[in-house]
mmCIF file of C-alpha atoms in Angstrom:
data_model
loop_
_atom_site.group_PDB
_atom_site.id
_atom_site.type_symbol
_atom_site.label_atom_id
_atom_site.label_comp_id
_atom_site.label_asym_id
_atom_site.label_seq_id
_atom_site.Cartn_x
_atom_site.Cartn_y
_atom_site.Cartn_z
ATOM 1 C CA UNK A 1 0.000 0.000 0.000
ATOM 2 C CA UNK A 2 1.185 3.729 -0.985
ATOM 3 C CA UNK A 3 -0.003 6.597 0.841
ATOM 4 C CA UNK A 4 0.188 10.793 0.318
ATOM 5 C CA UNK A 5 0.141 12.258 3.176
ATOM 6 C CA UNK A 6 -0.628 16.305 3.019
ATOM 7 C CA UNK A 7 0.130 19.509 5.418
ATOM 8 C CA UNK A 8 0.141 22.757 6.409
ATOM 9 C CA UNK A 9 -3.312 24.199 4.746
ATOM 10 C CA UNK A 10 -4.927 26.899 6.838
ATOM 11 C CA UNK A 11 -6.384 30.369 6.584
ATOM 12 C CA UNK A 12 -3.868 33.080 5.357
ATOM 13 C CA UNK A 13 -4.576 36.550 4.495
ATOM 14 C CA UNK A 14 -4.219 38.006 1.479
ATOM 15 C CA UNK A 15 -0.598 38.680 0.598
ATOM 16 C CA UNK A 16 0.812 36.195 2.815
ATOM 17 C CA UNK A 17 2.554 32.564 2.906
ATOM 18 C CA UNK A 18 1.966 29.077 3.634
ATOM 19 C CA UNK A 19 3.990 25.610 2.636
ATOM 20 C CA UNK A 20 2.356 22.766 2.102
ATOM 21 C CA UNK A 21 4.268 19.292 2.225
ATOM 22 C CA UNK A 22 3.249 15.698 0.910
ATOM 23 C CA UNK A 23 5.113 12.803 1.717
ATOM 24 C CA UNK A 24 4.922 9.322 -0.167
ATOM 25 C CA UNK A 25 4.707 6.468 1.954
ATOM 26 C CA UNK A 26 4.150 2.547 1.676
ATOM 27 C CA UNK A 27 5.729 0.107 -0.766
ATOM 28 C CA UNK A 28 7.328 2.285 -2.656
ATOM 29 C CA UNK A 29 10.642 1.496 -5.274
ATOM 30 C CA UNK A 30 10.475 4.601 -6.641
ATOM 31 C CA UNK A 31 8.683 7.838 -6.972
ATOM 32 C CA UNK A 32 8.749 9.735 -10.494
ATOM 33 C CA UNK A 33 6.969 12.601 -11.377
ATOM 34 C CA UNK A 34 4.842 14.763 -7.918
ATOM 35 C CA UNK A 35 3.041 17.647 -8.468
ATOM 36 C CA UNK A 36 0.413 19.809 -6.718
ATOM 37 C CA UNK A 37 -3.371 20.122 -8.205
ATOM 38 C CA UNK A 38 -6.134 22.135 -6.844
ATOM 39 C CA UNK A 39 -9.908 22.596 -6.983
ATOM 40 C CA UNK A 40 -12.305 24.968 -5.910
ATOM 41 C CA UNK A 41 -15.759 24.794 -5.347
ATOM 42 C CA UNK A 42 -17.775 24.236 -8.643
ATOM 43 C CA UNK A 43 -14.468 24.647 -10.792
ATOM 44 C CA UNK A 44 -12.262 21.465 -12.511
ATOM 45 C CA UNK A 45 -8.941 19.902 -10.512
ATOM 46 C CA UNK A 46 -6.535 22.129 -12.307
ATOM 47 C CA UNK A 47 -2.798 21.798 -12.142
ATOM 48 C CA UNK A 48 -0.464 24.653 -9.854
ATOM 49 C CA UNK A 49 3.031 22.717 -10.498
ATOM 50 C CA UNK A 50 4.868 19.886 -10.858
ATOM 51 C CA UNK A 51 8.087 18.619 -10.787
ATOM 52 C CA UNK A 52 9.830 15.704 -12.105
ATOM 53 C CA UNK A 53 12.290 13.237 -10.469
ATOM 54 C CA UNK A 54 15.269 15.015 -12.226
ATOM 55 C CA UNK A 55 13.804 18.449 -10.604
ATOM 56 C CA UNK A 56 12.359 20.142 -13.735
ATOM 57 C CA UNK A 57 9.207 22.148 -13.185
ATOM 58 C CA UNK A 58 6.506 23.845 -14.673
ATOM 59 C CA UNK A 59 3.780 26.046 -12.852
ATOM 60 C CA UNK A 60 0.646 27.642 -13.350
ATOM 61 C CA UNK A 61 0.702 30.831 -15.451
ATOM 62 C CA UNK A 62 -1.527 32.250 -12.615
ATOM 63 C CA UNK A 63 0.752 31.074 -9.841
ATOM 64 C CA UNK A 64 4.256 31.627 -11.804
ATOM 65 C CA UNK A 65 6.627 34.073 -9.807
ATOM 66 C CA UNK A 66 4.484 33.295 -6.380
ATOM 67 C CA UNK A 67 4.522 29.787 -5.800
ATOM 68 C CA UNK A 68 7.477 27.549 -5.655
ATOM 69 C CA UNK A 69 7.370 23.417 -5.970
ATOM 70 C CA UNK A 70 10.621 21.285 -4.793
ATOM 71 C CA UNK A 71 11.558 17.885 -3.613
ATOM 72 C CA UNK A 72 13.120 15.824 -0.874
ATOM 73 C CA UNK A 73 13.978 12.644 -2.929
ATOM 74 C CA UNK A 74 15.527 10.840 -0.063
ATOM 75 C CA UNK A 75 12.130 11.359 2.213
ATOM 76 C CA UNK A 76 9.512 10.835 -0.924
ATOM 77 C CA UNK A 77 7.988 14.324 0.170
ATOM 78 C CA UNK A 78 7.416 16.973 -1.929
ATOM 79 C CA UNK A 79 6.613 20.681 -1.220
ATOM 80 C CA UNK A 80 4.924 23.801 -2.231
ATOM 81 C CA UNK A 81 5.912 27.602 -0.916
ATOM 82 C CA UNK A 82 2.754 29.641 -1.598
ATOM 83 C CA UNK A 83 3.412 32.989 -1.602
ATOM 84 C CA UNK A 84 1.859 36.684 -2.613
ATOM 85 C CA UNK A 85 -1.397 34.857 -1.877
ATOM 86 C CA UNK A 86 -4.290 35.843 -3.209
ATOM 87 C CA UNK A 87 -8.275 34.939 -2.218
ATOM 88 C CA UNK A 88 -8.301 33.211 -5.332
ATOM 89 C CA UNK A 89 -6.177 30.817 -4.684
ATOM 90 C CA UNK A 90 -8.468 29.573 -2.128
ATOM 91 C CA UNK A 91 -9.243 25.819 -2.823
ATOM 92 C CA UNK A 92 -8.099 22.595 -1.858
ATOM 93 C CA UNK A 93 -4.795 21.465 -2.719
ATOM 94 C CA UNK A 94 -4.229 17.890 -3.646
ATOM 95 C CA UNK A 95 -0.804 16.442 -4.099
ATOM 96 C CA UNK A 96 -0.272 13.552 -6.832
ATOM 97 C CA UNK A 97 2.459 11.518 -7.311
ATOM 98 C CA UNK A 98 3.704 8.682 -10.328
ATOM 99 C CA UNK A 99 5.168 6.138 -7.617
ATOM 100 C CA UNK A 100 6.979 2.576 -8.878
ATOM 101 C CA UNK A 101 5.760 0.368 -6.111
ATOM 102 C CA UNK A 102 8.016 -2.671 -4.816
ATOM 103 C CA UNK A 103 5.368 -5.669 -6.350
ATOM 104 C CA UNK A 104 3.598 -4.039 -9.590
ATOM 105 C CA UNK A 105 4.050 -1.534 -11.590
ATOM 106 C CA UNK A 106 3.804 2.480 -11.873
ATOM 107 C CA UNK A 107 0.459 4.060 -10.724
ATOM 108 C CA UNK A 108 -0.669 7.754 -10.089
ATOM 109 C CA UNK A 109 -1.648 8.668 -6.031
ATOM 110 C CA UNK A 110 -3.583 11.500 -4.761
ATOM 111 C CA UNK A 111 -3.404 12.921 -0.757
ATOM 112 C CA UNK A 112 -6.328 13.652 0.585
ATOM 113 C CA UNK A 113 -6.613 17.211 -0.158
ATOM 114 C CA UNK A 114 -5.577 20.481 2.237
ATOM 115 C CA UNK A 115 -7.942 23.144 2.571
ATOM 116 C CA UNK A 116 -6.144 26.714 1.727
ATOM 117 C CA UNK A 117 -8.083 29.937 2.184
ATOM 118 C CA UNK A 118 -6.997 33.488 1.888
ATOM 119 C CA UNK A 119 -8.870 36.168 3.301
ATOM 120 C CA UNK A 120 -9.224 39.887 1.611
#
């Protein structure tokens, strides 16, 4: 079994920061591609950034220059530095990772979702 494991949602004001973290967990041989999704109420699952295994990215054009995605290979965790928030980037964040398990073969994982608000 493979688990994502989210943190560090909350309510932020407008302007300010917050880092979310997702760490990979289970049977696990290898984790490729993570990224960081999220969906507000009424609207599709869109894509904020991802990064590869190698450490390329790509963002968001509405979250390019304000949010930053990296990586902790060794601990299977991935993060997300949120700043210059604005209320609409109010949703839930979801993190999704490409993980090689140990018996089987690649398949994509999703956390459970962090709630992020920013008030005006």
């Amino acid at each position: 079994q493979v688990r994502l494991v989210e943190s560090g949602g909350g309510l932020v004001q407008a302007g300010g920061s917050l880092r979310l973290s997702c760490a990979a967990s289970g049977s696990i041989r290898r984790v490729n591609a993570m990224g960081w999704y999220r969906q507000a109420p009424g609207k599709e699952r869109e894509l904020v950034a991802g990064i590869t295994s190698g450490g390329s990215t790509n963002y968001a054009d509405s979250v390019k220059g304000r949010f930053t995605i990296s990586r902790d290979s060794a601990k299977n965790t991935v993060y997300l530095q949120m700043g210059s928030l604005k209320p609409e980037d109010t949703s839930v964040y979801y993190c999704n990772a490409d993980i090689v398990r140990l018996v089987g073969t690649s398949l994509k994982y999703w956390g459970q979702g962090t709630q992020v608000t920013v008030s005006s």
